[in-house]
CSV table of C-alpha atoms and ligand atoms in Angstrom, one decimal:
chain,number,residue,atom,x,y,z
A,1,UNK,CA,-82.7,15.9,-38.3
A,2,UNK,CA,-81.2,19.0,-39.9
A,3,UNK,CA,-79.9,20.0,-36.5
A,4,UNK,CA,-78.2,16.6,-36.1
A,5,UNK,CA,-76.6,16.9,-39.6
A,6,UNK,CA,-75.1,20.4,-38.7
A,7,UNK,CA,-73.7,19.0,-35.5
A,8,UNK,CA,-72.0,16.1,-37.4
A,9,UNK,CA,-70.5,18.6,-39.9
A,10,UNK,CA,-69.1,20.7,-37.1
A,11,UNK,CA,-67.5,17.6,-35.4
A,12,UNK,CA,-66.0,16.5,-38.8
A,13,UNK,CA,-64.5,20.1,-39.4
A,14,UNK,CA,-63.1,20.1,-35.8
A,15,UNK,CA,-61.6,16.6,-36.4
A,16,UNK,CA,-59.8,18.0,-39.5
A,17,UNK,CA,-58.7,21.2,-37.9
A,18,UNK,CA,-57.1,19.8,-34.8
A,19,UNK,CA,-54.5,17.6,-36.6
A,20,UNK,CA,-53.8,20.5,-39.1
A,21,UNK,CA,-53.2,22.8,-36.1
A,22,UNK,CA,-50.9,20.2,-34.5
A,23,UNK,CA,-48.8,19.8,-37.7
A,24,UNK,CA,-48.5,23.6,-38.0
A,25,UNK,CA,-47.5,23.8,-34.4
A,26,UNK,CA,-44.8,21.1,-34.8
A,27,UNK,CA,-43.5,22.8,-37.9
A,28,UNK,CA,-43.3,26.2,-36.1
A,29,UNK,CA,-41.5,24.5,-33.1
A,30,UNK,CA,-39.1,22.8,-35.5
A,31,UNK,CA,-38.3,26.0,-37.3
A,32,UNK,CA,-37.9,27.8,-34.1
A,33,UNK,CA,-35.6,25.1,-32.8
A,34,UNK,CA,-33.5,25.3,-35.9
A,35,UNK,CA,-33.1,29.0,-35.5
A,36,UNK,CA,-32.2,28.7,-31.8
A,37,UNK,CA,-29.6,25.9,-32.4
A,38,UNK,CA,-28.0,27.9,-35.2
A,39,UNK,CA,-27.8,31.0,-33.0
A,40,UNK,CA,-26.3,28.8,-30.2
A,41,UNK,CA,-23.7,27.3,-32.5
A,42,UNK,CA,-22.8,30.8,-33.9
A,43,UNK,CA,-22.4,32.2,-30.4
A,44,UNK,CA,-20.2,29.3,-29.3
A,45,UNK,CA,-18.0,29.6,-32.4
A,46,UNK,CA,-17.8,33.4,-32.6
A,47,UNK,CA,-18.6,35.1,-29.3
A,48,UNK,CA,-19.8,38.7,-30.0
A,49,UNK,CA,-16.9,41.2,-29.9
A,50,UNK,CA,-18.9,43.6,-27.8
A,51,UNK,CA,-22.1,43.6,-25.8
A,52,UNK,CA,-23.4,46.7,-27.6
A,53,UNK,CA,-25.6,44.9,-30.1
A,54,UNK,CA,-26.0,41.8,-32.3
A,55,UNK,CA,-22.9,41.0,-34.4
A,56,UNK,CA,-23.4,38.7,-37.3
A,57,UNK,CA,-26.7,37.5,-35.9
A,58,UNK,CA,-25.1,36.3,-32.6
A,59,UNK,CA,-26.8,36.8,-29.2
A,60,UNK,CA,-25.4,39.9,-27.6
A,61,UNK,CA,-23.9,39.9,-24.2
A,62,UNK,CA,-21.3,37.6,-22.6
A,63,UNK,CA,-23.5,34.5,-22.7
A,64,UNK,CA,-20.6,32.3,-21.4
A,65,UNK,CA,-20.3,34.0,-18.0
A,66,UNK,CA,-18.2,36.8,-16.7
A,67,UNK,CA,-14.5,36.4,-16.1
A,68,UNK,CA,-14.9,36.7,-12.4
A,69,UNK,CA,-17.3,33.8,-12.4
A,70,UNK,CA,-14.8,31.7,-14.1
A,71,UNK,CA,-12.0,32.6,-11.7
A,72,UNK,CA,-14.2,32.0,-8.8
A,73,UNK,CA,-15.3,28.5,-10.0
A,74,UNK,CA,-11.7,27.7,-10.9
A,75,UNK,CA,-10.6,28.5,-7.4
A,76,UNK,CA,-13.5,26.4,-5.9
A,77,UNK,CA,-12.6,23.6,-8.3
A,78,UNK,CA,-9.0,23.9,-7.1
A,79,UNK,CA,-10.1,23.4,-3.5
A,80,UNK,CA,-10.7,26.9,-2.2
A,81,UNK,CA,-11.5,26.9,1.5
A,82,UNK,CA,-14.5,29.0,2.4
A,83,UNK,CA,-15.9,29.6,5.9
A,84,UNK,CA,-18.7,27.6,7.5
A,85,UNK,CA,-20.6,28.2,10.7
A,86,UNK,CA,-20.3,24.6,12.0
A,87,UNK,CA,-17.2,23.4,13.9
A,88,UNK,CA,-16.1,21.1,11.0
A,89,UNK,CA,-14.1,23.7,9.1
A,90,UNK,CA,-13.1,21.2,6.4
A,91,UNK,CA,-16.7,21.3,5.1
A,92,UNK,CA,-15.8,24.8,3.9
A,93,UNK,CA,-14.2,23.2,0.9
A,94,UNK,CA,-16.9,22.8,-1.7
A,95,UNK,CA,-15.0,20.7,-4.2
A,96,UNK,CA,-12.0,18.6,-3.0
A,97,UNK,CA,-10.3,18.0,-6.3
A,98,UNK,CA,-7.6,16.0,-4.7
A,99,UNK,CA,-10.1,13.2,-4.1
A,100,UNK,CA,-10.2,12.5,-7.9
A,101,UNK,CA,-6.5,12.4,-8.0
A,102,UNK,CA,-6.4,10.0,-5.0
A,103,UNK,CA,-9.0,7.8,-6.6
A,104,UNK,CA,-7.4,7.6,-9.9
A,105,UNK,CA,-4.0,6.8,-8.4
A,106,UNK,CA,-5.4,4.2,-6.1
A,107,UNK,CA,-7.5,2.4,-8.7
A,108,UNK,CA,-4.9,2.9,-11.4
A,109,UNK,CA,-1.1,2.7,-11.0
A,110,UNK,CA,-1.2,1.6,-7.4
A,111,UNK,CA,-3.3,-1.5,-8.1
A,112,UNK,CA,-1.6,-2.2,-11.4
A,113,UNK,CA,2.0,-1.8,-10.3
A,114,UNK,CA,1.2,-3.2,-6.9
A,115,UNK,CA,0.0,-6.5,-8.4
A,116,UNK,CA,3.1,-6.6,-10.6
A,117,UNK,CA,5.4,-6.1,-7.6
A,118,UNK,CA,3.8,-8.9,-5.7
A,119,UNK,CA,3.3,-11.3,-8.6
A,120,UNK,CA,6.8,-10.4,-9.9
A,121,UNK,CA,8.4,-11.2,-6.5
A,122,UNK,CA,6.6,-14.6,-6.4
A,123,UNK,CA,7.7,-15.4,-10.0
A,124,UNK,CA,11.3,-14.3,-9.2
A,125,UNK,CA,11.4,-16.5,-6.1
A,126,UNK,CA,10.1,-19.4,-8.0
A,127,UNK,CA,12.7,-18.9,-10.8
A,128,UNK,CA,15.4,-18.6,-8.2
A,129,UNK,CA,14.3,-21.9,-6.6
A,130,UNK,CA,14.2,-23.6,-10.0
A,131,UNK,CA,17.7,-22.3,-11.0
A,132,UNK,CA,19.6,-22.3,-7.7
A,133,UNK,CA,17.6,-25.0,-5.8
A,134,UNK,CA,17.5,-25.3,-2.0
A,135,UNK,CA,20.6,-24.0,-0.3
A,136,UNK,CA,21.8,-27.2,1.4
A,137,UNK,CA,24.1,-27.8,4.3
A,138,UNK,CA,27.4,-28.4,2.5
A,139,UNK,CA,28.9,-30.6,5.1
A,140,UNK,CA,25.7,-32.1,6.3
A,141,UNK,CA,24.5,-32.0,9.9
A,142,UNK,CA,27.0,-32.3,12.7
A,143,UNK,CA,24.6,-33.4,15.3
A,144,UNK,CA,25.5,-30.6,17.6
A,145,UNK,CA,22.9,-27.9,18.2
A,146,UNK,CA,23.5,-24.3,19.1
A,147,UNK,CA,20.9,-22.1,20.6
A,148,UNK,CA,20.2,-19.3,18.1
A,149,UNK,CA,17.0,-17.6,19.4
A,150,UNK,CA,15.6,-17.8,22.9
A,151,UNK,CA,11.9,-18.1,23.8
A,152,UNK,CA,11.3,-14.3,24.1
A,153,UNK,CA,12.9,-13.7,20.7
A,154,UNK,CA,10.8,-16.4,19.0
A,155,UNK,CA,7.6,-15.3,20.7
A,156,UNK,CA,8.2,-11.7,19.5
A,157,UNK,CA,9.1,-12.9,16.0
A,158,UNK,CA,6.0,-15.1,15.6
A,159,UNK,CA,3.6,-12.4,17.1
A,160,UNK,CA,5.0,-9.9,14.6
A,161,UNK,CA,5.0,-12.5,11.8
A,162,UNK,CA,1.4,-13.7,12.3
A,163,UNK,CA,0.0,-10.3,12.7
A,164,UNK,CA,1.9,-8.9,9.7
A,165,UNK,CA,0.8,-11.8,7.4
A,166,UNK,CA,-2.9,-11.3,8.5
A,167,UNK,CA,-2.6,-7.6,8.1
A,168,UNK,CA,-1.1,-8.1,4.6
A,169,UNK,CA,-3.9,-10.5,3.5
A,170,UNK,CA,-6.7,-8.3,4.9
A,171,UNK,CA,-5.1,-5.2,3.4
A,172,UNK,CA,-4.8,-7.0,0.0
A,173,UNK,CA,-8.5,-7.7,0.2
A,174,UNK,CA,-9.2,-4.0,0.9
A,175,UNK,CA,-7.3,-3.0,-2.2
A,176,UNK,CA,-8.0,-5.8,-4.7
A,177,UNK,CA,-10.7,-7.9,-3.1
A,178,UNK,CA,-13.6,-6.3,-5.0
A,179,UNK,CA,-12.0,-7.3,-8.3
A,180,UNK,CA,-10.5,-10.6,-7.4
A,181,UNK,CA,-12.5,-12.2,-4.5
A,182,UNK,CA,-16.0,-10.8,-5.0
A,183,UNK,CA,-16.5,-12.5,-8.4
A,184,UNK,CA,-15.3,-15.8,-6.9
A,185,UNK,CA,-17.2,-16.0,-3.6
A,186,UNK,CA,-20.2,-13.8,-4.3
A,187,UNK,CA,-21.4,-10.6,-2.5
A,188,UNK,CA,-22.6,-12.2,0.8
A,189,UNK,CA,-19.4,-14.1,1.6
A,190,UNK,CA,-17.3,-11.2,0.4
A,191,UNK,CA,-19.1,-8.6,2.5
A,192,UNK,CA,-18.8,-10.9,5.6
A,193,UNK,CA,-15.1,-11.5,4.9
A,194,UNK,CA,-14.3,-7.9,4.2
A,195,UNK,CA,-16.1,-6.6,7.3
A,196,UNK,CA,-14.4,-9.1,9.5
A,197,UNK,CA,-11.1,-8.4,7.7
A,198,UNK,CA,-11.4,-4.7,8.3
A,199,UNK,CA,-11.9,-5.2,12.0
A,200,UNK,CA,-9.0,-7.7,12.1
A,201,UNK,CA,-6.9,-5.2,10.2
A,202,UNK,CA,-7.6,-2.5,12.8
A,203,UNK,CA,-6.9,-4.7,15.8
A,204,UNK,CA,-4.0,-6.7,14.5
A,205,UNK,CA,-2.1,-3.4,14.0
A,206,UNK,CA,-1.5,-3.3,17.7
A,207,UNK,CA,0.4,-6.7,18.2
A,208,UNK,CA,2.3,-5.8,15.0
A,209,UNK,CA,3.4,-2.4,16.3
A,210,UNK,CA,4.3,-4.0,19.7
A,211,UNK,CA,6.3,-6.7,17.9
A,212,UNK,CA,8.2,-4.2,15.8
A,213,UNK,CA,9.1,-2.2,18.9
A,214,UNK,CA,10.3,-5.3,20.7
A,215,UNK,CA,12.3,-6.6,17.7
A,216,UNK,CA,14.0,-3.3,17.6
A,217,UNK,CA,14.9,-3.5,21.3
A,218,UNK,CA,16.0,-7.1,21.1
A,219,UNK,CA,18.1,-7.1,17.9
A,220,UNK,CA,19.2,-3.5,17.1
A,221,UNK,CA,22.6,-4.1,18.7
A,222,UNK,CA,23.3,-7.0,16.3
A,223,UNK,CA,22.1,-5.2,13.2
A,224,UNK,CA,24.5,-2.3,13.1
A,225,UNK,CA,26.3,-2.5,9.7
A,226,UNK,CA,29.9,-3.7,9.9
A,227,UNK,CA,32.8,-4.5,7.5
A,228,UNK,CA,31.7,-8.2,7.1
A,229,UNK,CA,28.5,-7.0,5.5
A,230,UNK,CA,30.5,-5.4,2.6
A,231,UNK,CA,32.2,-8.7,1.9
A,232,UNK,CA,28.8,-10.5,2.2
A,233,UNK,CA,27.2,-8.2,-0.4
A,234,UNK,CA,30.2,-8.3,-2.7
A,235,UNK,CA,29.9,-12.1,-2.7
A,236,UNK,CA,26.1,-11.9,-3.3
A,237,UNK,CA,25.5,-13.4,0.1
A,238,UNK,CA,26.8,-16.7,-1.3
A,239,UNK,CA,23.4,-17.2,-2.9
A,240,UNK,CA,24.6,-17.8,-6.4
A,241,UNK,CA,27.5,-20.2,-5.7
A,242,UNK,CA,27.2,-23.5,-3.9
A,243,UNK,CA,30.6,-23.3,-2.2
A,244,UNK,CA,30.7,-19.6,-1.2
A,245,UNK,CA,30.0,-18.8,2.5
A,246,UNK,CA,30.7,-15.1,3.0
A,247,UNK,CA,31.4,-14.1,6.6
A,248,UNK,CA,28.6,-13.0,9.0
A,249,UNK,CA,28.1,-12.4,12.7
A,250,UNK,CA,24.7,-13.1,14.2
A,251,UNK,CA,22.9,-11.4,11.3
A,252,UNK,CA,24.4,-11.2,7.8
A,253,UNK,CA,24.1,-8.2,5.4
A,254,UNK,CA,20.8,-9.4,3.9
A,255,UNK,CA,19.2,-10.0,7.3
A,256,UNK,CA,20.2,-6.5,8.3
A,257,UNK,CA,18.3,-5.2,5.3
A,258,UNK,CA,15.3,-7.2,6.4
A,259,UNK,CA,15.6,-6.0,10.0
A,260,UNK,CA,15.8,-2.3,9.0
A,261,UNK,CA,13.0,-2.7,6.5
A,262,UNK,CA,10.8,-4.2,9.2
A,263,UNK,CA,11.8,-1.6,11.8
A,264,UNK,CA,11.7,1.6,9.6
A,265,UNK,CA,9.0,0.3,7.2
A,266,UNK,CA,7.0,-0.9,10.2
A,267,UNK,CA,7.3,2.5,11.9
A,268,UNK,CA,6.1,4.4,8.8
A,269,UNK,CA,3.4,1.9,8.1
A,270,UNK,CA,2.2,2.2,11.7
A,271,UNK,CA,2.2,6.1,11.7
A,272,UNK,CA,0.3,6.2,8.4
A,273,UNK,CA,-2.0,3.5,9.7
A,274,UNK,CA,-2.7,5.4,12.9
A,275,UNK,CA,-3.5,8.5,10.9
A,276,UNK,CA,-6.1,6.5,8.9
A,277,UNK,CA,-7.5,4.9,12.0
A,278,UNK,CA,-8.0,8.3,13.7
A,279,UNK,CA,-9.0,10.5,10.7
A,280,UNK,CA,-8.1,14.2,10.7
A,281,UNK,CA,-6.3,14.0,14.0
A,282,UNK,CA,-2.8,14.4,12.8
A,283,UNK,CA,-0.9,16.6,10.3
A,284,UNK,CA,1.8,14.0,9.5
A,285,UNK,CA,2.3,15.0,5.9
A,286,UNK,CA,2.5,18.8,6.5
A,287,UNK,CA,5.2,18.2,9.0
A,288,UNK,CA,7.0,15.6,6.9
A,289,UNK,CA,7.0,17.9,3.8
A,290,UNK,CA,8.1,20.9,5.9
A,291,UNK,CA,11.0,18.7,7.2
A,292,UNK,CA,11.9,17.5,3.7
A,293,UNK,CA,11.8,21.1,2.3
A,294,UNK,CA,14.7,21.9,4.6
A,295,UNK,CA,16.8,19.7,2.3
A,296,UNK,CA,15.7,21.6,-0.8
A,297,UNK,CA,12.6,19.8,-1.9
A,298,UNK,CA,9.6,21.8,-3.1
A,299,UNK,CA,6.7,20.0,-1.4
A,300,UNK,CA,3.5,21.7,-0.5
A,301,UNK,CA,3.9,23.6,2.8
A,302,UNK,CA,0.1,23.5,3.5
A,303,UNK,CA,-1.7,20.2,3.4
A,304,UNK,CA,-5.5,20.2,4.1
A,305,UNK,CA,-6.9,17.6,6.5
A,306,UNK,CA,-8.5,15.7,3.6
A,307,UNK,CA,-5.2,15.7,1.6
A,308,UNK,CA,-3.5,14.4,4.8
A,309,UNK,CA,-5.8,11.3,4.6
A,310,UNK,CA,-5.3,10.8,0.9
A,311,UNK,CA,-1.5,10.9,1.3
A,312,UNK,CA,-1.6,8.5,4.2
A,313,UNK,CA,-3.8,6.1,2.3
A,314,UNK,CA,-1.6,6.0,-0.7
A,315,UNK,CA,1.7,5.9,1.2
A,316,UNK,CA,0.3,3.1,3.6
A,317,UNK,CA,-0.6,1.0,0.6
A,318,UNK,CA,2.6,1.6,-1.4
A,319,UNK,CA,4.8,0.8,1.7
A,320,UNK,CA,2.7,-2.2,2.6
A,321,UNK,CA,3.1,-3.7,-0.9
A,322,UNK,CA,6.9,-3.1,-0.9
A,323,UNK,CA,7.2,-4.6,2.6
A,324,UNK,CA,5.1,-7.6,1.7
A,325,UNK,CA,7.4,-8.3,-1.3
A,326,UNK,CA,10.5,-8.1,1.0
A,327,UNK,CA,8.8,-10.4,3.6
A,328,UNK,CA,7.9,-12.9,0.8
A,329,UNK,CA,11.6,-13.2,0.1
A,330,UNK,CA,12.3,-13.6,3.8
A,331,UNK,CA,9.7,-16.3,4.2
A,332,UNK,CA,11.1,-18.1,1.2
A,333,UNK,CA,14.7,-18.2,2.6
A,334,UNK,CA,13.4,-19.1,6.1
A,335,UNK,CA,11.5,-22.1,4.8
A,336,UNK,CA,12.0,-23.6,1.3
A,337,UNK,CA,15.1,-21.7,0.3
A,338,UNK,CA,17.6,-22.8,2.9
A,339,UNK,CA,18.0,-26.1,4.6
A,340,UNK,CA,18.1,-25.8,8.4
A,341,UNK,CA,17.0,-22.1,8.6
A,342,UNK,CA,13.5,-22.6,9.9
A,343,UNK,CA,14.8,-24.4,13.1
A,344,UNK,CA,16.3,-21.1,14.2
A,345,UNK,CA,12.8,-19.7,14.7
A,346,UNK,CA,11.1,-23.1,15.2
A,347,UNK,CA,12.9,-24.8,18.0
A,348,UNK,CA,15.4,-22.0,18.6
A,349,UNK,CA,18.4,-24.3,17.9
A,350,UNK,CA,20.5,-24.7,14.7
A,351,UNK,CA,23.0,-27.3,13.7
A,352,UNK,CA,26.6,-26.2,14.3
A,353,UNK,CA,27.5,-26.8,10.7
A,354,UNK,CA,24.7,-24.6,9.6
A,355,UNK,CA,25.9,-21.9,12.0
A,356,UNK,CA,29.5,-22.3,10.7
A,357,UNK,CA,28.4,-22.1,7.0
A,358,UNK,CA,26.1,-19.1,7.4
A,359,UNK,CA,27.3,-17.2,10.5
A,360,UNK,CA,31.0,-18.2,11.0
A,361,UNK,CA,32.0,-15.1,12.9
A,362,UNK,CA,29.1,-15.5,15.2
A,363,UNK,CA,30.1,-19.1,16.1
A,364,UNK,CA,33.7,-17.9,16.7
A,365,UNK,CA,32.5,-15.2,19.0
A,366,UNK,CA,30.3,-17.7,20.8
A,367,UNK,CA,33.3,-20.0,21.4
A,368,UNK,CA,35.3,-17.1,22.8
A,369,UNK,CA,32.5,-16.2,25.2
A,370,UNK,CA,30.9,-19.6,25.9
A,371,UNK,CA,28.5,-18.1,28.5
A,372,UNK,CA,26.8,-15.7,26.1
A,373,UNK,CA,24.9,-16.2,22.9
A,374,UNK,CA,22.2,-14.0,21.4
A,375,UNK,CA,21.7,-12.3,24.7
A,376,UNK,CA,20.8,-15.7,26.2
A,377,UNK,CA,22.9,-18.4,27.9
A,378,UNK,CA,24.8,-20.3,25.3
A,379,UNK,CA,23.8,-23.9,25.0
A,380,UNK,CA,25.3,-26.3,22.6
A,381,UNK,CA,23.8,-29.7,22.9
A,382,UNK,CA,23.9,-32.9,20.9
A,383,UNK,CA,20.9,-33.5,18.6
A,384,UNK,CA,18.7,-36.4,19.7
B,1,HEM,C1,5.9,-17.6,7.7
B,1,HEM,C2,6.6,-16.5,7.9
B,1,HEM,C3,8.0,-16.4,8.5
B,1,HEM,C4,9.0,-17.3,8.6
B,1,HEM,C5,8.9,-18.8,8.2
B,1,HEM,C6,10.1,-16.6,9.1
B,1,HEM,C7,11.3,-17.2,9.4
B,1,HEM,C8,12.4,-16.6,10.1
B,1,HEM,C9,13.6,-17.3,10.4
B,1,HEM,C10,13.9,-18.7,10.2
B,1,HEM,C11,14.4,-16.4,11.0
B,1,HEM,C12,15.8,-16.6,11.5
B,1,HEM,C13,16.8,-16.5,10.5
B,1,HEM,C14,18.2,-16.8,11.1
B,1,HEM,O1,18.3,-17.7,12.0
B,1,HEM,O2,19.2,-16.3,10.7
B,1,HEM,C15,13.7,-15.1,10.9
B,1,HEM,C16,14.2,-13.9,11.4
B,1,HEM,C17,13.5,-12.7,11.3
B,1,HEM,N1,12.2,-12.5,10.9
B,1,HEM,FE1,11.0,-13.9,10.1
B,1,HEM,N2,9.8,-15.3,9.3
B,1,HEM,C18,8.5,-15.1,8.9
B,1,HEM,C19,7.8,-14.0,8.9
B,1,HEM,C20,8.3,-12.8,9.3
B,1,HEM,C21,7.6,-11.5,9.3
B,1,HEM,C22,6.2,-11.4,8.7
B,1,HEM,C23,8.4,-10.6,9.7
B,1,HEM,C24,8.2,-9.1,9.9
B,1,HEM,C25,7.2,-8.4,9.4
B,1,HEM,C26,9.7,-11.2,10.1
B,1,HEM,C27,10.8,-10.6,10.6
B,1,HEM,C28,12.0,-11.2,10.9
B,1,HEM,C29,13.1,-10.5,11.3
B,1,HEM,C30,13.3,-8.9,11.5
B,1,HEM,C31,14.1,-11.4,11.5
B,1,HEM,C32,15.6,-11.2,12.0
B,1,HEM,C33,16.4,-10.8,10.8
B,1,HEM,C34,16.5,-11.9,9.8
B,1,HEM,O3,16.8,-13.0,10.2
B,1,HEM,O4,16.2,-11.6,8.6
B,1,HEM,N3,9.6,-12.6,9.8
B,1,HEM,N4,12.5,-15.3,10.4
């Protein structure tokens, strides 16, 4: 009984001692923590002047790292190329800082200004339509048709047009789809559309490139600037006045801009697209910068393979957005904006009055050489 009482007392004492020890331990840790954090703050605010001993209670030594460490990490952070034992030498770059720049430009100004360019173009075209209205045939149809584009020209045009529009739509999805389409259609539909769109984007590049090449071959001769273009531009292409019909041969000044935008823009779009399709195979930018530096620019003369891809990606998107804006204006004038224009690429024939109002010099030239028009046999025929 006495033994049992002694045991109970010992358990009770233990029960009191354990919490007391725990509280003391906590207090000790808290005090220690306070001391450490004060020392940390002190060392951060006033690093010791020398490592010979404590100064003002601060921890001695260069606790923030040696200068050479900082220099080394700064160089690595800046994209220093080290050496690796595998064939992929670009893995020798530990931190590719340019990636952050690329990401922030792509997801920042590129997307913001890009959407403004496209929406702005649509708004401007809508305003132009509201103010100016449809450009109508001033004298009405004559009933006589003139062949404007032959079968080959129209096939090439539509192959290029269809592939470009699909490339533009799938490209827009690659850039903005995650923010615009995904919330509307949901992840499953979006991922199927985007995967299919990505394949379509890769394969449609080929008919587009072929189309641009053929357009160049077919139409370059008629798109060399001439004196009529200056008058055409001076008169604003006759766009702003109902009775003004500035002179033009087969293609007017505005159409020549479209032509060269498609040819030169298409070439640059194709080259940057090919470099994205076959990553790390080409050094386009290094060569471009070296070429531009001949004219006094101060562009980097060494561009790493990853930076090549980043430049290609940004340039490809910027150029595609600008080209799409130009093509939106072209589509507007070829459909809604001008009466009789679509027939030129639809049936290939236009009304003679349309041709005289918009391409008077071309009609005169056709009449002087009745057997040749647009590289095809000239055929004027009455409308049915
Ligand atoms: C629905 C879309 C399109 C329509 C309705 C359209 C309509 C037309 C029409 C009617 C013409 C002949 C103009 C004339 O007789 O003077 C033309 C010419 C031309 N189209 Fe298109 N087009 C479209 C898309 C495209 C696309 C996507 C491209 C290139 C990426 C393109 C490039 C050209 C070029 C270079 C010309 C010759 C120069 C000119 O007339 O501006 N077209 N188009």
